[in-house]
PDB file of C-alpha atoms and ligand atoms in Angstrom:
ATOM      1  CA  UNK A 175     151.980 195.424  -9.955  1.00 95.00           C
ATOM      2  CA  UNK A 176     154.523 198.283  -9.378  1.00 96.00           C
ATOM      3  CA  UNK A 177     156.493 199.590 -12.212  1.00 97.00           C
ATOM      4  CA  UNK A 178     160.191 200.929 -11.194  1.00 96.00           C
ATOM      5  CA  UNK A 179     163.198 201.500 -12.645  1.00 96.00           C
ATOM      6  CA  UNK A 180     165.853 204.627 -13.349  1.00 96.00           C
ATOM      7  CA  UNK A 181     164.939 207.910 -14.209  1.00 96.00           C
ATOM      8  CA  UNK A 182     163.820 208.080 -17.944  1.00 97.00           C
ATOM      9  CA  UNK A 183     164.107 204.318 -18.260  1.00 97.00           C
ATOM     10  CA  UNK A 184     160.106 204.277 -19.519  1.00 98.00           C
ATOM     11  CA  UNK A 185     158.096 203.649 -16.269  1.00 98.00           C
ATOM     12  CA  UNK A 186     155.423 205.840 -17.324  1.00 98.00           C
ATOM     13  CA  UNK A 187     155.389 204.931 -20.926  1.00 98.00           C
ATOM     14  CA  UNK A 188     155.089 201.104 -19.897  1.00 98.00           C
ATOM     15  CA  UNK A 189     152.285 201.629 -17.313  1.00 98.00           C
ATOM     16  CA  UNK A 190     150.514 203.505 -19.990  1.00 98.00           C
ATOM     17  CA  UNK A 191     150.892 200.881 -22.803  1.00 98.00           C
ATOM     18  CA  UNK A 192     149.889 198.088 -20.309  1.00 98.00           C
ATOM     19  CA  UNK A 193     147.123 199.672 -18.935  1.00 98.00           C
ATOM     20  CA  UNK A 194     145.789 200.515 -22.214  1.00 96.00           C
ATOM     21  CA  UNK A 195     146.250 196.890 -23.537  1.00 97.00           C
ATOM     22  CA  UNK A 196     144.367 195.467 -20.141  1.00 97.00           C
ATOM     23  CA  UNK A 197     141.559 197.924 -20.740  1.00 97.00           C
ATOM     24  CA  UNK A 198     141.120 196.919 -24.497  1.00 95.00           C
ATOM     25  CA  UNK A 199     141.034 193.272 -23.181  1.00 96.00           C
ATOM     26  CA  UNK A 200     137.960 193.951 -21.199  1.00 97.00           C
ATOM     27  CA  UNK A 201     139.520 194.430 -17.619  1.00 98.00           C
ATOM     28  CA  UNK A 202     138.847 197.353 -15.110  1.00 98.00           C
ATOM     29  CA  UNK A 203     142.439 198.814 -14.181  1.00 98.00           C
ATOM     30  CA  UNK A 204     143.546 201.458 -11.628  1.00 98.00           C
ATOM     31  CA  UNK A 205     146.578 203.624 -12.334  1.00 98.00           C
ATOM     32  CA  UNK A 206     148.045 204.849  -9.168  1.00 98.00           C
ATOM     33  CA  UNK A 207     150.580 207.628  -9.929  1.00 98.00           C
ATOM     34  CA  UNK A 208     153.149 207.351  -6.995  1.00 96.00           C
ATOM     35  CA  UNK A 209     155.644 209.834  -8.762  1.00 94.00           C
ATOM     36  CA  UNK A 210     155.653 213.040  -6.168  1.00 89.00           C
ATOM     37  CA  UNK A 211     157.612 215.110  -9.123  1.00 89.00           C
ATOM     38  CA  UNK A 212     156.459 214.171 -12.565  1.00 92.00           C
ATOM     39  CA  UNK A 213     153.349 215.669 -13.477  1.00 91.00           C
ATOM     40  CA  UNK A 214     152.403 213.996 -16.943  1.00 93.00           C
ATOM     41  CA  UNK A 215     151.336 210.562 -16.327  1.00 97.00           C
ATOM     42  CA  UNK A 216     147.628 211.306 -17.362  1.00 97.00           C
ATOM     43  CA  UNK A 217     148.707 212.829 -20.458  1.00 96.00           C
ATOM     44  CA  UNK A 218     150.779 209.829 -21.682  1.00 97.00           C
ATOM     45  CA  UNK A 219     147.707 207.857 -20.374  1.00 97.00           C
ATOM     46  CA  UNK A 220     145.295 210.142 -22.098  1.00 96.00           C
ATOM     47  CA  UNK A 221     142.891 210.354 -19.294  1.00 96.00           C
ATOM     48  CA  UNK A 222     141.818 213.555 -17.241  1.00 95.00           C
ATOM     49  CA  UNK A 223     142.824 214.166 -13.691  1.00 95.00           C
ATOM     50  CA  UNK A 224     140.564 214.211 -10.775  1.00 95.00           C
ATOM     51  CA  UNK A 225     139.837 217.421  -8.897  1.00 93.00           C
ATOM     52  CA  UNK A 226     142.133 216.216  -5.817  1.00 96.00           C
ATOM     53  CA  UNK A 227     145.184 214.379  -5.212  1.00 96.00           C
ATOM     54  CA  UNK A 228     144.599 211.580  -2.566  1.00 96.00           C
ATOM     55  CA  UNK A 229     146.627 213.465  -0.170  1.00 94.00           C
ATOM     56  CA  UNK A 230     144.500 216.761  -0.918  1.00 95.00           C
ATOM     57  CA  UNK A 231     141.262 214.418  -0.115  1.00 95.00           C
ATOM     58  CA  UNK A 232     143.083 213.357   3.226  1.00 94.00           C
ATOM     59  CA  UNK A 233     143.405 217.056   4.272  1.00 93.00           C
ATOM     60  CA  UNK A 234     146.661 217.722   2.957  1.00 90.00           C
ATOM     61  CA  UNK A 235     150.222 217.129   3.766  1.00 86.00           C
ATOM     62  CA  UNK A 236     150.352 218.932   7.277  1.00 87.00           C
ATOM     63  CA  UNK A 237     147.508 216.498   8.423  1.00 88.00           C
ATOM     64  CA  UNK A 238     149.335 213.332   7.290  1.00 86.00           C
ATOM     65  CA  UNK A 239     152.699 214.631   8.348  1.00 85.00           C
ATOM     66  CA  UNK A 240     151.375 215.527  12.029  1.00 85.00           C
ATOM     67  CA  UNK A 241     149.590 211.942  12.069  1.00 83.00           C
ATOM     68  CA  UNK A 242     153.044 210.374  11.012  1.00 80.00           C
ATOM     69  CA  UNK A 243     154.721 212.353  13.714  1.00 81.00           C
ATOM     70  CA  UNK A 244     152.395 211.240  16.197  1.00 79.00           C
ATOM     71  CA  UNK A 245     152.869 207.459  15.115  1.00 76.00           C
ATOM     72  CA  UNK A 246     156.722 207.752  15.521  1.00 71.00           C
ATOM     73  CA  UNK A 247     156.381 209.076  18.552  1.00 73.00           C
ATOM     74  CA  UNK A 248     153.985 206.152  19.993  1.00 75.00           C
ATOM     75  CA  UNK A 249     156.742 203.688  18.406  1.00 66.00           C
ATOM     76  CA  UNK A 250     153.840 202.319  16.518  1.00 62.00           C
ATOM     77  CA  UNK A 251     155.512 202.352  12.893  1.00 68.00           C
ATOM     78  CA  UNK A 252     152.414 202.139  10.362  1.00 75.00           C
ATOM     79  CA  UNK A 253     150.176 204.759   9.752  1.00 78.00           C
ATOM     80  CA  UNK A 254     146.550 203.449   9.503  1.00 85.00           C
ATOM     81  CA  UNK A 255     144.179 205.519   7.368  1.00 90.00           C
ATOM     82  CA  UNK A 256     142.295 202.859   5.371  1.00 94.00           C
ATOM     83  CA  UNK A 257     140.016 200.290   6.043  1.00 95.00           C
ATOM     84  CA  UNK A 258     139.661 197.688   3.412  1.00 96.00           C
ATOM     85  CA  UNK A 259     138.460 198.937  -0.234  1.00 97.00           C
ATOM     86  CA  UNK A 260     137.342 197.594  -3.656  1.00 97.00           C
ATOM     87  CA  UNK A 261     137.926 199.613  -6.893  1.00 97.00           C
ATOM     88  CA  UNK A 262     134.254 200.452  -6.835  1.00 96.00           C
ATOM     89  CA  UNK A 263     134.256 202.071  -3.412  1.00 97.00           C
ATOM     90  CA  UNK A 264     136.944 204.684  -4.235  1.00 97.00           C
ATOM     91  CA  UNK A 265     135.629 208.220  -4.235  1.00 96.00           C
ATOM     92  CA  UNK A 266     135.389 210.334  -7.581  1.00 96.00           C
ATOM     93  CA  UNK A 267     136.885 212.841  -5.488  1.00 97.00           C
ATOM     94  CA  UNK A 268     140.584 211.533  -6.138  1.00 97.00           C
ATOM     95  CA  UNK A 269     139.906 208.921  -8.585  1.00 98.00           C
ATOM     96  CA  UNK A 270     139.175 209.905 -12.459  1.00 98.00           C
ATOM     97  CA  UNK A 271     137.440 207.309 -14.087  1.00 97.00           C
ATOM     98  CA  UNK A 272     137.530 206.971 -18.004  1.00 95.00           C
ATOM     99  CA  UNK A 273     135.319 203.839 -18.440  1.00 94.00           C
ATOM    100  CA  UNK A 274     137.264 201.118 -16.745  1.00 96.00           C
ATOM    101  CA  UNK A 275     140.532 203.126 -16.650  1.00 98.00           C
ATOM    102  CA  UNK A 276     140.612 204.782 -13.393  1.00 98.00           C
ATOM    103  CA  UNK A 277     143.419 207.466 -12.426  1.00 98.00           C
ATOM    104  CA  UNK A 278     144.566 208.630  -9.183  1.00 98.00           C
ATOM    105  CA  UNK A 279     147.713 210.302  -7.831  1.00 98.00           C
ATOM    106  CA  UNK A 280     148.802 210.100  -4.351  1.00 96.00           C
ATOM    107  CA  UNK A 281     150.265 213.634  -4.154  1.00 94.00           C
ATOM    108  CA  UNK A 282     152.764 215.923  -5.619  1.00 90.00           C
ATOM    109  CA  UNK A 283     155.272 218.368  -4.161  1.00 87.00           C
ATOM    110  CA  UNK A 284     153.541 221.726  -4.643  1.00 85.00           C
ATOM    111  CA  UNK A 285     155.791 224.101  -2.386  1.00 85.00           C
ATOM    112  CA  UNK A 286     159.384 225.303  -1.765  1.00 87.00           C
ATOM    113  CA  UNK A 287     160.551 223.951   1.854  1.00 81.00           C
ATOM    114  CA  UNK A 288     157.480 221.867   2.072  1.00 82.00           C
ATOM    115  CA  UNK A 289     159.845 218.714   3.241  1.00 80.00           C
ATOM    116  CA  UNK A 290     160.319 215.162   2.183  1.00 81.00           C
ATOM    117  CA  UNK A 291     157.962 213.088   0.241  1.00 83.00           C
ATOM    118  CA  UNK A 292     157.882 210.258   3.128  1.00 85.00           C
ATOM    119  CA  UNK A 293     154.194 211.481   3.736  1.00 88.00           C
ATOM    120  CA  UNK A 294     153.032 210.543   0.283  1.00 90.00           C
ATOM    121  CA  UNK A 295     155.264 207.212   0.640  1.00 90.00           C
ATOM    122  CA  UNK A 296     153.267 206.214   3.930  1.00 90.00           C
ATOM    123  CA  UNK A 297     149.799 207.234   2.293  1.00 93.00           C
ATOM    124  CA  UNK A 298     150.656 205.057  -0.800  1.00 94.00           C
ATOM    125  CA  UNK A 299     151.522 202.142   1.416  1.00 93.00           C
ATOM    126  CA  UNK A 300     148.431 201.942   3.621  1.00 93.00           C
ATOM    127  CA  UNK A 301     146.221 202.352   0.304  1.00 96.00           C
ATOM    128  CA  UNK A 302     147.944 199.562  -1.443  1.00 95.00           C
ATOM    129  CA  UNK A 303     147.688 197.508   1.531  1.00 94.00           C
ATOM    130  CA  UNK A 304     143.922 197.853   1.864  1.00 95.00           C
ATOM    131  CA  UNK A 305     142.883 197.717  -1.695  1.00 96.00           C
ATOM    132  CA  UNK A 306     141.328 194.663  -2.857  1.00 96.00           C
ATOM    133  CA  UNK A 307     140.617 193.460  -6.270  1.00 96.00           C
ATOM    134  CA  UNK A 308     139.091 190.982  -8.047  1.00 95.00           C
ATOM    135  CA  UNK A 309     139.892 188.752 -11.115  1.00 93.00           C
ATOM    136  CA  UNK A 310     139.712 190.963 -13.996  1.00 96.00           C
ATOM    137  CA  UNK A 311     140.850 193.736 -12.041  1.00 98.00           C
ATOM    138  CA  UNK A 312     144.228 195.346 -12.006  1.00 98.00           C
ATOM    139  CA  UNK A 313     146.295 197.923 -10.291  1.00 98.00           C
ATOM    140  CA  UNK A 314     149.399 199.700 -11.745  1.00 98.00           C
ATOM    141  CA  UNK A 315     151.658 201.466  -9.678  1.00 97.00           C
ATOM    142  CA  UNK A 316     153.687 204.006 -11.638  1.00 97.00           C
ATOM    143  CA  UNK A 317     156.725 205.085  -9.237  1.00 96.00           C
ATOM    144  CA  UNK A 318     159.341 207.910  -9.063  1.00 93.00           C
ATOM    145  CA  UNK A 319     162.777 207.051 -10.270  1.00 94.00           C
ATOM    146  CA  UNK A 320     165.137 204.799  -8.143  1.00 90.00           C
ATOM    147  CA  UNK A 321     164.409 202.523  -5.230  1.00 83.00           C
ATOM    148  CA  UNK A 322     163.122 204.752  -2.246  1.00 81.00           C
ATOM    149  CA  UNK A 323     159.695 203.314  -2.523  1.00 81.00           C
ATOM    150  CA  UNK A 324     161.393 199.974  -1.659  1.00 82.00           C
ATOM    151  CA  UNK A 325     162.571 201.834   1.636  1.00 76.00           C
ATOM    152  CA  UNK A 326     159.427 203.459   2.225  1.00 75.00           C
ATOM    153  CA  UNK A 327     157.481 200.010   1.785  1.00 77.00           C
ATOM    154  CA  UNK A 328     155.375 201.044  -0.838  1.00 83.00           C
ATOM    155  CA  UNK A 329     155.922 197.593  -2.228  1.00 83.00           C
ATOM    156  CA  UNK A 330     154.174 195.479   0.899  1.00 86.00           C
ATOM    157  CA  UNK A 331     150.882 195.381  -0.783  1.00 88.00           C
ATOM    158  CA  UNK A 332     151.918 194.990  -4.341  1.00 92.00           C
ATOM    159  CA  UNK A 333     152.016 191.246  -5.976  1.00 92.00           C
ATOM    160  CA  UNK A 334     154.367 191.961  -8.782  1.00 96.00           C
ATOM    161  CA  UNK A 335     157.389 194.254  -9.206  1.00 96.00           C
ATOM    162  CA  UNK A 336     158.300 195.007 -12.785  1.00 97.00           C
ATOM    163  CA  UNK A 337     161.848 196.804 -13.419  1.00 97.00           C
ATOM    164  CA  UNK A 338     162.141 198.743 -16.594  1.00 98.00           C
ATOM    165  CA  UNK A 339     165.759 198.201 -17.762  1.00 98.00           C
ATOM    166  CA  UNK A 340     166.804 200.644 -20.767  1.00 98.00           C
ATOM    167  CA  UNK A 341     170.175 200.571 -22.250  1.00 97.00           C
ATOM    168  CA  UNK A 342     172.525 201.911 -19.336  1.00 96.00           C
ATOM    169  CA  UNK A 343     174.917 200.709 -16.675  1.00 96.00           C
ATOM    170  CA  UNK A 344     172.700 202.330 -13.647  1.00 96.00           C
ATOM    171  CA  UNK A 345     169.532 200.682 -15.269  1.00 97.00           C
ATOM    172  CA  UNK A 346     171.355 197.350 -14.851  1.00 97.00           C
ATOM    173  CA  UNK A 347     172.602 198.064 -11.472  1.00 97.00           C
ATOM    174  CA  UNK A 348     169.441 199.249 -10.152  1.00 96.00           C
ATOM    175  CA  UNK A 349     167.796 196.218 -11.722  1.00 97.00           C
ATOM    176  CA  UNK A 350     170.006 193.781  -9.979  1.00 97.00           C
ATOM    177  CA  UNK A 351     169.547 195.517  -6.518  1.00 96.00           C
ATOM    178  CA  UNK A 352     165.846 195.720  -6.901  1.00 96.00           C
ATOM    179  CA  UNK A 353     165.716 191.947  -7.746  1.00 97.00           C
ATOM    180  CA  UNK A 354     167.783 191.115  -4.511  1.00 96.00           C
ATOM    181  CA  UNK A 355     165.387 193.800  -2.490  1.00 94.00           C
ATOM    182  CA  UNK A 356     162.108 192.021  -3.827  1.00 94.00           C
ATOM    183  CA  UNK A 357     163.560 188.481  -3.369  1.00 94.00           C
ATOM    184  CA  UNK A 358     164.202 189.388   0.491  1.00 92.00           C
ATOM    185  CA  UNK A 359     160.583 190.295   0.272  1.00 90.00           C
ATOM    186  CA  UNK A 360     159.542 187.449  -1.390  1.00 93.00           C
ATOM    187  CA  UNK A 361     157.546 189.716  -4.293  1.00 94.00           C
ATOM    188  CA  UNK A 362     157.342 188.234  -7.699  1.00 96.00           C
ATOM    189  CA  UNK A 363     159.900 190.056  -9.842  1.00 97.00           C
ATOM    190  CA  UNK A 364     160.359 190.523 -13.755  1.00 98.00           C
ATOM    191  CA  UNK A 365     162.004 193.025 -15.926  1.00 98.00           C
ATOM    192  CA  UNK A 366     161.067 194.540 -18.950  1.00 98.00           C
ATOM    193  CA  UNK A 367     163.909 195.886 -21.433  1.00 98.00           C
ATOM    194  CA  UNK A 368     162.968 199.027 -23.044  1.00 98.00           C
ATOM    195  CA  UNK A 369     164.548 201.087 -25.826  1.00 98.00           C
ATOM    196  CA  UNK A 370     166.120 198.149 -27.297  1.00 97.00           C
ATOM    197  CA  UNK A 371     167.613 197.066 -30.720  1.00 92.00           C
ATOM    198  CA  UNK A 372     169.660 193.962 -31.271  1.00 87.00           C
ATOM    199  CA  UNK A 373     173.046 194.985 -30.748  1.00 90.00           C
ATOM    200  CA  UNK A 374     171.902 196.205 -27.183  1.00 94.00           C
ATOM    201  CA  UNK A 375     169.347 193.187 -26.179  1.00 95.00           C
ATOM    202  CA  UNK A 376     172.385 190.733 -25.772  1.00 95.00           C
ATOM    203  CA  UNK A 377     174.660 193.098 -23.875  1.00 96.00           C
ATOM    204  CA  UNK A 378     171.707 193.849 -21.385  1.00 96.00           C
ATOM    205  CA  UNK A 379     170.938 190.023 -20.800  1.00 96.00           C
ATOM    206  CA  UNK A 380     174.647 189.202 -20.145  1.00 96.00           C
ATOM    207  CA  UNK A 381     174.824 191.848 -17.546  1.00 97.00           C
ATOM    208  CA  UNK A 382     171.567 191.338 -15.662  1.00 98.00           C
ATOM    209  CA  UNK A 383     171.395 189.000 -12.686  1.00 98.00           C
ATOM    210  CA  UNK A 384     170.653 185.504 -14.763  1.00 97.00           C
ATOM    211  CA  UNK A 385     167.706 184.614 -12.177  1.00 97.00           C
ATOM    212  CA  UNK A 386     165.547 187.628 -13.270  1.00 98.00           C
ATOM    213  CA  UNK A 387     162.765 186.908 -15.257  1.00 97.00           C
ATOM    214  CA  UNK A 388     162.662 188.930 -18.178  1.00 98.00           C
ATOM    215  CA  UNK A 389     159.299 189.468 -19.240  1.00 98.00           C
ATOM    216  CA  UNK A 390     159.253 191.099 -22.430  1.00 97.00           C
ATOM    217  CA  UNK A 391     161.479 193.463 -24.759  1.00 97.00           C
ATOM    218  CA  UNK A 392     160.078 196.816 -25.884  1.00 97.00           C
ATOM    219  CA  UNK A 393     162.224 198.355 -29.035  1.00 96.00           C
ATOM    220  CA  UNK A 394     163.209 201.713 -29.398  1.00 97.00           C
ATOM    221  CA  UNK A 395     160.042 203.437 -31.282  1.00 97.00           C
ATOM    222  CA  UNK A 396     160.257 206.663 -32.783  1.00 97.00           C
ATOM    223  CA  UNK A 397     156.372 206.611 -32.573  1.00 97.00           C
ATOM    224  CA  UNK A 398     156.676 206.713 -28.759  1.00 98.00           C
ATOM    225  CA  UNK A 399     159.471 209.421 -28.583  1.00 97.00           C
ATOM    226  CA  UNK A 400     157.611 211.665 -31.065  1.00 97.00           C
ATOM    227  CA  UNK A 401     154.034 211.139 -29.155  1.00 96.00           C
ATOM    228  CA  UNK A 402     155.831 212.319 -25.749  1.00 95.00           C
ATOM    229  CA  UNK A 403     157.578 215.372 -27.559  1.00 95.00           C
ATOM    230  CA  UNK A 404     154.271 216.234 -28.795  1.00 95.00           C
ATOM    231  CA  UNK A 405     152.384 215.822 -25.501  1.00 94.00           C
ATOM    232  CA  UNK A 406     150.187 213.134 -26.860  1.00 96.00           C
ATOM    233  CA  UNK A 407     148.954 210.347 -25.375  1.00 97.00           C
ATOM    234  CA  UNK A 408     150.060 206.767 -26.064  1.00 97.00           C
ATOM    235  CA  UNK A 409     146.374 205.666 -27.127  1.00 92.00           C
ATOM    236  CA  UNK A 410     147.188 205.297 -30.619  1.00 91.00           C
ATOM    237  CA  UNK A 411     150.363 203.907 -30.590  1.00 95.00           C
ATOM    238  CA  UNK A 412     150.634 200.132 -31.223  1.00 92.00           C
ATOM    239  CA  UNK A 413     153.308 198.283 -29.540  1.00 95.00           C
ATOM    240  CA  UNK A 414     154.010 194.479 -30.064  1.00 92.00           C
ATOM    241  CA  UNK A 415     154.487 191.803 -27.412  1.00 93.00           C
ATOM    242  CA  UNK A 416     152.397 193.630 -24.485  1.00 96.00           C
ATOM    243  CA  UNK A 417     149.903 190.572 -24.397  1.00 95.00           C
ATOM    244  CA  UNK A 418     152.811 188.434 -23.877  1.00 96.00           C
ATOM    245  CA  UNK A 419     154.198 190.346 -20.975  1.00 97.00           C
ATOM    246  CA  UNK A 420     150.855 190.339 -19.352  1.00 96.00           C
ATOM    247  CA  UNK A 421     150.612 186.597 -19.611  1.00 95.00           C
ATOM    248  CA  UNK A 422     153.839 186.245 -17.717  1.00 93.00           C
ATOM    249  CA  UNK A 423     152.608 188.448 -14.963  1.00 92.00           C
ATOM    250  CA  UNK A 424     149.136 186.565 -14.509  1.00 81.00           C
TER     251      UNK A 424
HETATM  252  N1  ATP B 794     160.347 202.410 -26.391  1.00 74.18           N
HETATM  253  C1  ATP B 794     160.641 203.516 -26.556  1.00 74.18           C
HETATM  254  N2  ATP B 794     161.298 204.166 -27.484  1.00 74.18           N
HETATM  255  C2  ATP B 794     161.434 205.418 -27.560  1.00 74.18           C
HETATM  256  N3  ATP B 794     161.214 206.241 -26.797  1.00 74.18           N
HETATM  257  C3  ATP B 794     160.634 205.659 -25.758  1.00 74.18           C
HETATM  258  C4  ATP B 794     160.458 204.211 -25.114  1.00 74.18           C
HETATM  259  N4  ATP B 794     160.040 204.337 -23.995  1.00 74.18           N
HETATM  260  C5  ATP B 794     160.187 205.465 -23.380  1.00 74.18           C
HETATM  261  N5  ATP B 794     160.718 206.465 -24.269  1.00 74.18           N
HETATM  262  C6  ATP B 794     160.663 207.936 -24.219  1.00 74.18           C
HETATM  263  O1  ATP B 794     161.732 207.982 -23.164  1.00 74.18           O
HETATM  264  C7  ATP B 794     161.254 209.174 -22.446  1.00 74.18           C
HETATM  265  C8  ATP B 794     161.033 208.690 -20.857  1.00 74.18           C
HETATM  266  O2  ATP B 794     160.027 207.821 -20.804  1.00 74.18           O
HETATM  267  P1  ATP B 794     159.073 207.895 -19.440  1.00 74.18           P
HETATM  268  O3  ATP B 794     158.747 209.282 -19.019  1.00 74.18           O
HETATM  269  O4  ATP B 794     158.257 206.805 -19.616  1.00 74.18           O
HETATM  270  O5  ATP B 794     160.014 207.149 -18.304  1.00 74.18           O
HETATM  271  P2  ATP B 794     160.230 207.366 -16.891  1.00 74.18           P
HETATM  272  O6  ATP B 794     160.837 206.231 -16.219  1.00 74.18           O
HETATM  273  O7  ATP B 794     158.690 207.303 -16.523  1.00 74.18           O
HETATM  274  O8  ATP B 794     160.892 208.668 -16.471  1.00 74.18           O
HETATM  275  P3  ATP B 794     160.737 209.309 -15.046  1.00 74.18           P
HETATM  276  O9  ATP B 794     161.813 208.557 -14.176  1.00 74.18           O
HETATM  277  O10 ATP B 794     161.163 210.690 -15.098  1.00 74.18           O
HETATM  278  O11 ATP B 794     159.612 209.114 -14.275  1.00 74.18           O
HETATM  279  C9  ATP B 794     160.015 209.727 -22.960  1.00 74.18           C
HETATM  280  O12 ATP B 794     160.411 210.882 -23.639  1.00 74.18           O
HETATM  281  C10 ATP B 794     159.434 208.365 -23.597  1.00 74.18           C
HETATM  282  O13 ATP B 794     158.688 208.851 -24.598  1.00 74.18           O
HETATM  283 MG1   MG B 795     157.533 208.528 -14.833  1.00 74.18          MG
END
């Protein structure tokens, strides 16, 4: 599943909470960090990073960019790097495994003037299109803010899109637009309302497209906020309702 939403809505927090819950329920999970800017997902999740990002492992951004240019010139629109893969077949060079919880970063912006993040998007798209999972295996994709990953086609190999809606007009507008785009692409779609209290819940529900499936509601939690501020993982933070959210997705 792919988790999107506006900046700061709680995407990385909720990816981490769901990943931990799935792991504790006996599943094998790969968390894929598709955010090219933010650096702290592994900390929120409470896992180590691997030595390399996937981009590094493939030879770096220049290599991927020149492949992309070649492809565009030949008018064959899609980069093709990977063959069919399973979670067990992924290299430890770019996936760090913490028992049954794997963590992979697609790539980060490293240099001034290095150019746009499209090569990362192309790699993420091809990776997600070729990874095959079994029952009891999950892939959770954390994305950068906004819907650029929709434009880059990262959602192509994803079976469920979740948009995180925090209390803001932009979050509502983005959720309604993402729902439209996901529907055009026949993707399962749901929203999680985050940082909620009673007065806010009804306003958000009244403004969201009434066809959007609301998978769950996560209250504002000072434990979450404090844990983030201190740079701690969410490992020991308990949040109600995660199992119900997962039931809606499965
Ligand atoms: N339910 C919640 N209650 C209180 N604070 C929360 C909650 N969810 C997230 N936060 C806090 O909101 C901030 C943003 O959360 P997070 O980094 O998960 O958002 P994001 O959508 O991934 O942001 P970005 O767009 O930058 O990737 C963090 O400080 C986090 O601790
Ligand atoms: Mg984030």
